[in-house]
Coordinates of C-alpha atoms in Angstrom, one line a residue:
M1 CA 191.8 215.1 214.1
T2 CA 192.2 218.6 215.5
D3 CA 193.8 219.6 218.8
T4 CA 190.3 219.7 220.3
V5 CA 190.0 215.9 219.9
L6 CA 193.1 213.7 220.5
Y7 CA 193.3 210.3 218.9
E8 CA 195.9 207.6 219.7
V9 CA 196.1 203.9 219.0
S10 CA 198.3 201.7 221.1
D11 CA 198.3 197.9 221.5
G12 CA 194.8 197.5 220.1
L13 CA 193.3 200.4 222.1
A14 CA 192.1 203.6 220.5
T15 CA 192.0 206.4 223.0
I16 CA 189.8 209.4 222.0
T17 CA 190.2 212.4 224.3
L18 CA 188.0 215.5 224.1
N19 CA 190.5 218.3 224.6
R20 CA 188.7 221.6 225.4
P21 CA 189.1 221.7 229.2
E22 CA 188.9 225.5 229.2
A23 CA 185.4 225.2 227.8
M24 CA 184.4 222.1 229.9
N25 CA 184.9 220.1 226.7
A26 CA 181.8 221.7 225.1
L27 CA 181.1 220.6 221.6
N28 CA 181.6 223.3 219.0
I29 CA 181.4 222.4 215.3
A30 CA 185.1 221.8 214.9
T31 CA 185.1 219.4 217.9
K32 CA 182.0 217.6 216.7
V33 CA 183.5 217.0 213.3
A34 CA 186.8 215.8 214.8
L35 CA 184.9 213.5 217.3
R36 CA 182.9 212.0 214.4
E37 CA 186.1 211.4 212.4
A38 CA 187.8 209.8 215.4
V39 CA 185.0 207.3 216.4
E40 CA 184.5 206.4 212.7
S41 CA 188.2 205.8 212.3
A42 CA 188.3 203.6 215.4
A43 CA 185.2 201.7 214.2
Q44 CA 186.8 201.0 210.8
D45 CA 190.3 200.1 211.9
D46 CA 190.8 196.4 212.3
A47 CA 193.8 197.0 214.5
V48 CA 191.5 198.6 217.1
R49 CA 190.0 196.1 219.5
A50 CA 188.5 198.5 222.0
V51 CA 188.0 202.2 222.4
L52 CA 188.5 204.5 225.4
L53 CA 186.5 207.7 225.2
T54 CA 187.5 210.3 227.8
A55 CA 188.3 214.0 228.3
A56 CA 191.0 216.4 229.4
G57 CA 190.8 218.3 232.6
E58 CA 189.0 217.5 235.9
R59 CA 185.9 219.6 235.8
A60 CA 184.0 218.1 232.8
F61 CA 183.8 215.0 230.6
C62 CA 181.6 217.0 228.2
V63 CA 178.8 219.6 228.9
G64 CA 177.2 219.0 225.5
Q65 CA 176.6 221.7 222.9
D66 CA 178.8 224.8 223.0
L67 CA 176.0 227.3 223.7
K68 CA 178.3 230.3 223.1
E69 CA 178.8 229.2 219.5
H70 CA 175.1 228.1 219.3
I71 CA 173.7 231.4 220.2
G72 CA 175.9 233.1 217.7
L73 CA 174.7 230.8 215.0
L74 CA 171.1 231.4 216.0
A75 CA 171.7 235.2 215.8
D76 CA 173.1 234.7 212.3
G77 CA 170.3 232.5 211.1
S78 CA 172.7 229.8 210.2
T79 CA 171.4 226.5 208.8
E80 CA 174.0 224.7 210.9
V81 CA 172.1 225.4 214.1
M82 CA 169.7 222.4 214.1
S83 CA 171.5 220.2 211.5
T84 CA 174.0 219.1 214.1
V85 CA 171.9 216.2 215.3
K86 CA 171.9 214.7 211.8
E87 CA 175.4 215.7 210.8
H88 CA 177.3 215.1 214.1
Y89 CA 175.5 213.5 217.0
N90 CA 173.8 210.7 215.1
P91 CA 176.9 209.5 213.3
V92 CA 178.9 209.6 216.5
V93 CA 176.4 207.6 218.4
R94 CA 175.9 205.1 215.6
A95 CA 179.6 204.5 215.3
L96 CA 180.0 204.0 219.1
T97 CA 177.1 201.7 219.4
E98 CA 177.4 199.7 216.2
M99 CA 181.2 199.1 216.0
P100 CA 181.9 195.4 216.7
K101 CA 184.3 196.2 219.6
P102 CA 183.7 197.5 223.2
V103 CA 183.7 201.1 224.1
V104 CA 184.6 202.4 227.5
A105 CA 183.7 205.9 228.7
G106 CA 186.1 207.4 231.3
V107 CA 183.9 210.1 232.8
N108 CA 186.2 212.5 234.6
G109 CA 183.7 215.2 235.4
V110 CA 180.3 216.7 234.4
A111 CA 178.5 214.9 231.6
A112 CA 175.6 217.0 230.5
G113 CA 173.2 217.0 227.5
A114 CA 174.9 215.4 224.5
G115 CA 177.9 214.7 226.7
F116 CA 175.6 212.5 228.9
G117 CA 174.2 210.9 225.7
I118 CA 177.6 210.1 224.3
A119 CA 178.7 208.6 227.6
L120 CA 175.6 206.4 227.5
A121 CA 176.5 205.3 224.0
A122 CA 179.5 203.5 225.5
D123 CA 179.3 199.9 226.5
Y124 CA 180.9 200.5 229.9
R125 CA 181.2 203.6 232.0
V126 CA 184.0 204.2 234.6
A127 CA 183.4 207.5 236.5
A128 CA 185.2 209.6 239.0
D129 CA 183.5 210.0 242.3
T130 CA 183.4 213.8 241.5
A131 CA 181.6 213.3 238.2
A132 CA 178.0 214.5 237.7
F133 CA 175.3 213.9 235.2
N134 CA 172.5 216.1 233.8
T135 CA 170.2 215.6 230.8
S136 CA 170.0 219.5 230.4
F137 CA 167.9 219.5 227.2
A138 CA 164.6 220.8 228.6
G139 CA 166.6 223.4 230.5
V140 CA 167.3 225.1 227.2
A141 CA 163.9 224.3 225.7
L142 CA 165.2 221.4 223.6
T143 CA 164.3 217.7 223.3
A144 CA 166.5 214.7 223.7
D145 CA 169.3 213.9 221.2
S146 CA 172.5 212.0 221.0
G147 CA 170.5 208.8 221.5
I148 CA 169.6 209.5 225.1
S149 CA 165.9 208.9 224.5
W150 CA 166.8 205.3 223.6
T151 CA 169.7 204.6 225.9
L152 CA 168.6 206.2 229.2
P153 CA 165.2 204.4 229.5
R154 CA 167.1 201.1 228.9
V155 CA 169.4 201.8 231.8
V156 CA 167.1 203.4 234.4
G157 CA 163.6 202.5 233.1
P158 CA 161.1 204.7 231.3
G159 CA 159.7 206.3 234.4
R160 CA 163.0 207.5 235.8
A161 CA 164.1 208.5 232.3
A162 CA 161.1 210.7 231.9
D163 CA 161.7 212.3 235.3
L164 CA 165.4 213.0 234.5
L165 CA 164.5 214.5 231.1
L166 CA 161.5 216.6 232.1
F167 CA 163.1 217.9 235.3
P168 CA 166.8 218.2 234.5
R169 CA 169.0 218.5 237.5
T170 CA 172.5 217.5 238.5
M171 CA 172.9 213.9 239.6
S172 CA 175.9 212.9 241.6
A173 CA 178.2 210.1 240.5
R174 CA 177.1 208.0 243.5
D175 CA 173.4 208.4 242.5
A176 CA 174.3 207.6 238.9
H177 CA 176.1 204.4 240.0
D178 CA 173.1 203.4 242.2
L179 CA 170.9 203.8 239.1
G180 CA 173.2 201.7 236.9
I181 CA 174.3 204.6 234.7
V182 CA 177.9 204.2 236.0
N183 CA 179.3 200.7 236.0
R184 CA 182.4 201.4 238.1
L185 CA 183.0 204.3 240.5
V186 CA 186.5 205.3 241.4
P187 CA 188.3 208.1 243.2
S188 CA 188.9 211.1 240.9
T189 CA 192.7 210.7 241.1
D190 CA 192.4 207.1 239.9
L191 CA 190.0 207.7 237.0
P192 CA 192.6 207.9 234.1
A193 CA 194.4 204.8 235.2
E194 CA 191.3 202.8 236.0
A195 CA 189.5 203.7 232.8
E196 CA 192.5 202.7 230.8
K197 CA 192.9 199.5 232.7
V198 CA 189.3 198.5 231.9
A199 CA 189.7 199.5 228.3
R200 CA 193.0 197.6 227.9
A201 CA 191.5 194.5 229.5
L202 CA 188.8 194.6 226.8
A203 CA 191.3 195.4 224.0
S204 CA 193.2 192.1 224.9
G205 CA 190.0 190.1 225.0
P206 CA 187.9 188.0 222.5
T207 CA 186.9 190.9 220.2
V208 CA 184.6 188.8 218.0
A209 CA 182.7 187.6 221.1
Y210 CA 182.5 191.2 222.4
G211 CA 181.1 192.4 219.1
A212 CA 178.5 189.7 219.2
I213 CA 177.5 190.6 222.7
K214 CA 177.0 194.2 221.7
E215 CA 174.9 193.1 218.7
S216 CA 172.8 190.7 220.8
L217 CA 172.0 193.3 223.4
A218 CA 170.9 195.8 220.9
Y219 CA 168.9 193.3 219.0
G220 CA 167.2 191.9 222.1
A221 CA 166.1 195.4 223.2
T222 CA 163.7 195.7 220.2
H223 CA 162.8 192.1 219.3
S224 CA 160.7 189.3 220.8
L225 CA 162.2 186.5 222.8
S226 CA 161.7 184.1 219.9
E227 CA 163.5 186.4 217.4
T228 CA 166.3 187.0 219.9
L229 CA 166.8 183.2 220.4
D230 CA 167.3 182.9 216.6
K231 CA 169.7 185.9 216.7
E232 CA 171.7 184.3 219.5
D233 CA 172.0 181.1 217.4
E234 CA 173.4 183.2 214.5
L235 CA 175.8 185.1 216.7
Q236 CA 177.0 182.1 218.7
T237 CA 177.8 180.4 215.4
R238 CA 179.9 183.4 214.5
A239 CA 181.7 183.5 217.8
G240 CA 182.2 179.8 217.8
A241 CA 184.0 180.0 214.5
S242 CA 186.5 182.6 215.7
E243 CA 190.1 181.8 216.4
D244 CA 189.7 183.2 219.8
H245 CA 187.1 180.6 220.8
A246 CA 189.5 177.8 219.8
I247 CA 192.3 179.6 221.8
A248 CA 190.0 179.9 224.8
V249 CA 189.0 176.2 224.8
R250 CA 192.6 175.0 224.4
A251 CA 193.7 177.3 227.2
F252 CA 190.9 176.1 229.5
V253 CA 191.8 172.5 228.9
N254 CA 195.5 173.2 229.5
K255 CA 194.7 175.4 232.5
Q256 CA 196.4 178.3 231.0
A257 CA 195.5 182.0 230.5
P258 CA 194.3 182.6 226.9
E259 CA 196.1 185.0 224.7
Y260 CA 193.5 186.3 222.3
L261 CA 194.2 187.5 218.8
G262 CA 191.0 189.5 218.4
R263 CA 189.7 187.4 215.5

């Protein structure tokens, strides 16, 4: 990684930190490449059982595309201007949503544009009460990317998603919580510790089961009930064969807290 994206693995938790606070963690090319490498590394590392995606500073989680770099590329006629969706955002979102382990977003400030999309790609969002959200895309004459046209309607419904995309405006953390965009709202001073606490709880949990839950939710979003029932059968068989399931059952019978292995 570069110094614009910090990556650390500790006790099964991979912490990925966007580290451009002076630029409100805007995504220039170097940061997007480093973020892609970080999430793909976390996805592929069997020692990682959960991921915490957060950002440095207090003002912003991520304001999306670095428009200062973007306007320079436009002026130069660079081919990199519109290839970023295919080269960067799509691989990042696929890695976050498809990895068989839970991802927590610790939203410390403004999440806008692709920053909002990346937060929505997480499985669970802990936000500071000072955070804010904005789709932003139409405000710069662009359409949705970073998966937000898929994730946002599934969280808030298609009508609200269309409203938020067609008429971009800043949404408070409280409003985002009321809409279900934020799972847990905490005081801004508590955000780092609370987000890590949630992520570490997941990192010590039944990883195979969590991966199956992610897969079942994604599958059910685009398949019929009958097809989803068959998928649940397949995934339950997988989870039931895990070591963690046997550990959980023994612990339940013995009235003990389970100590999962993540396999």
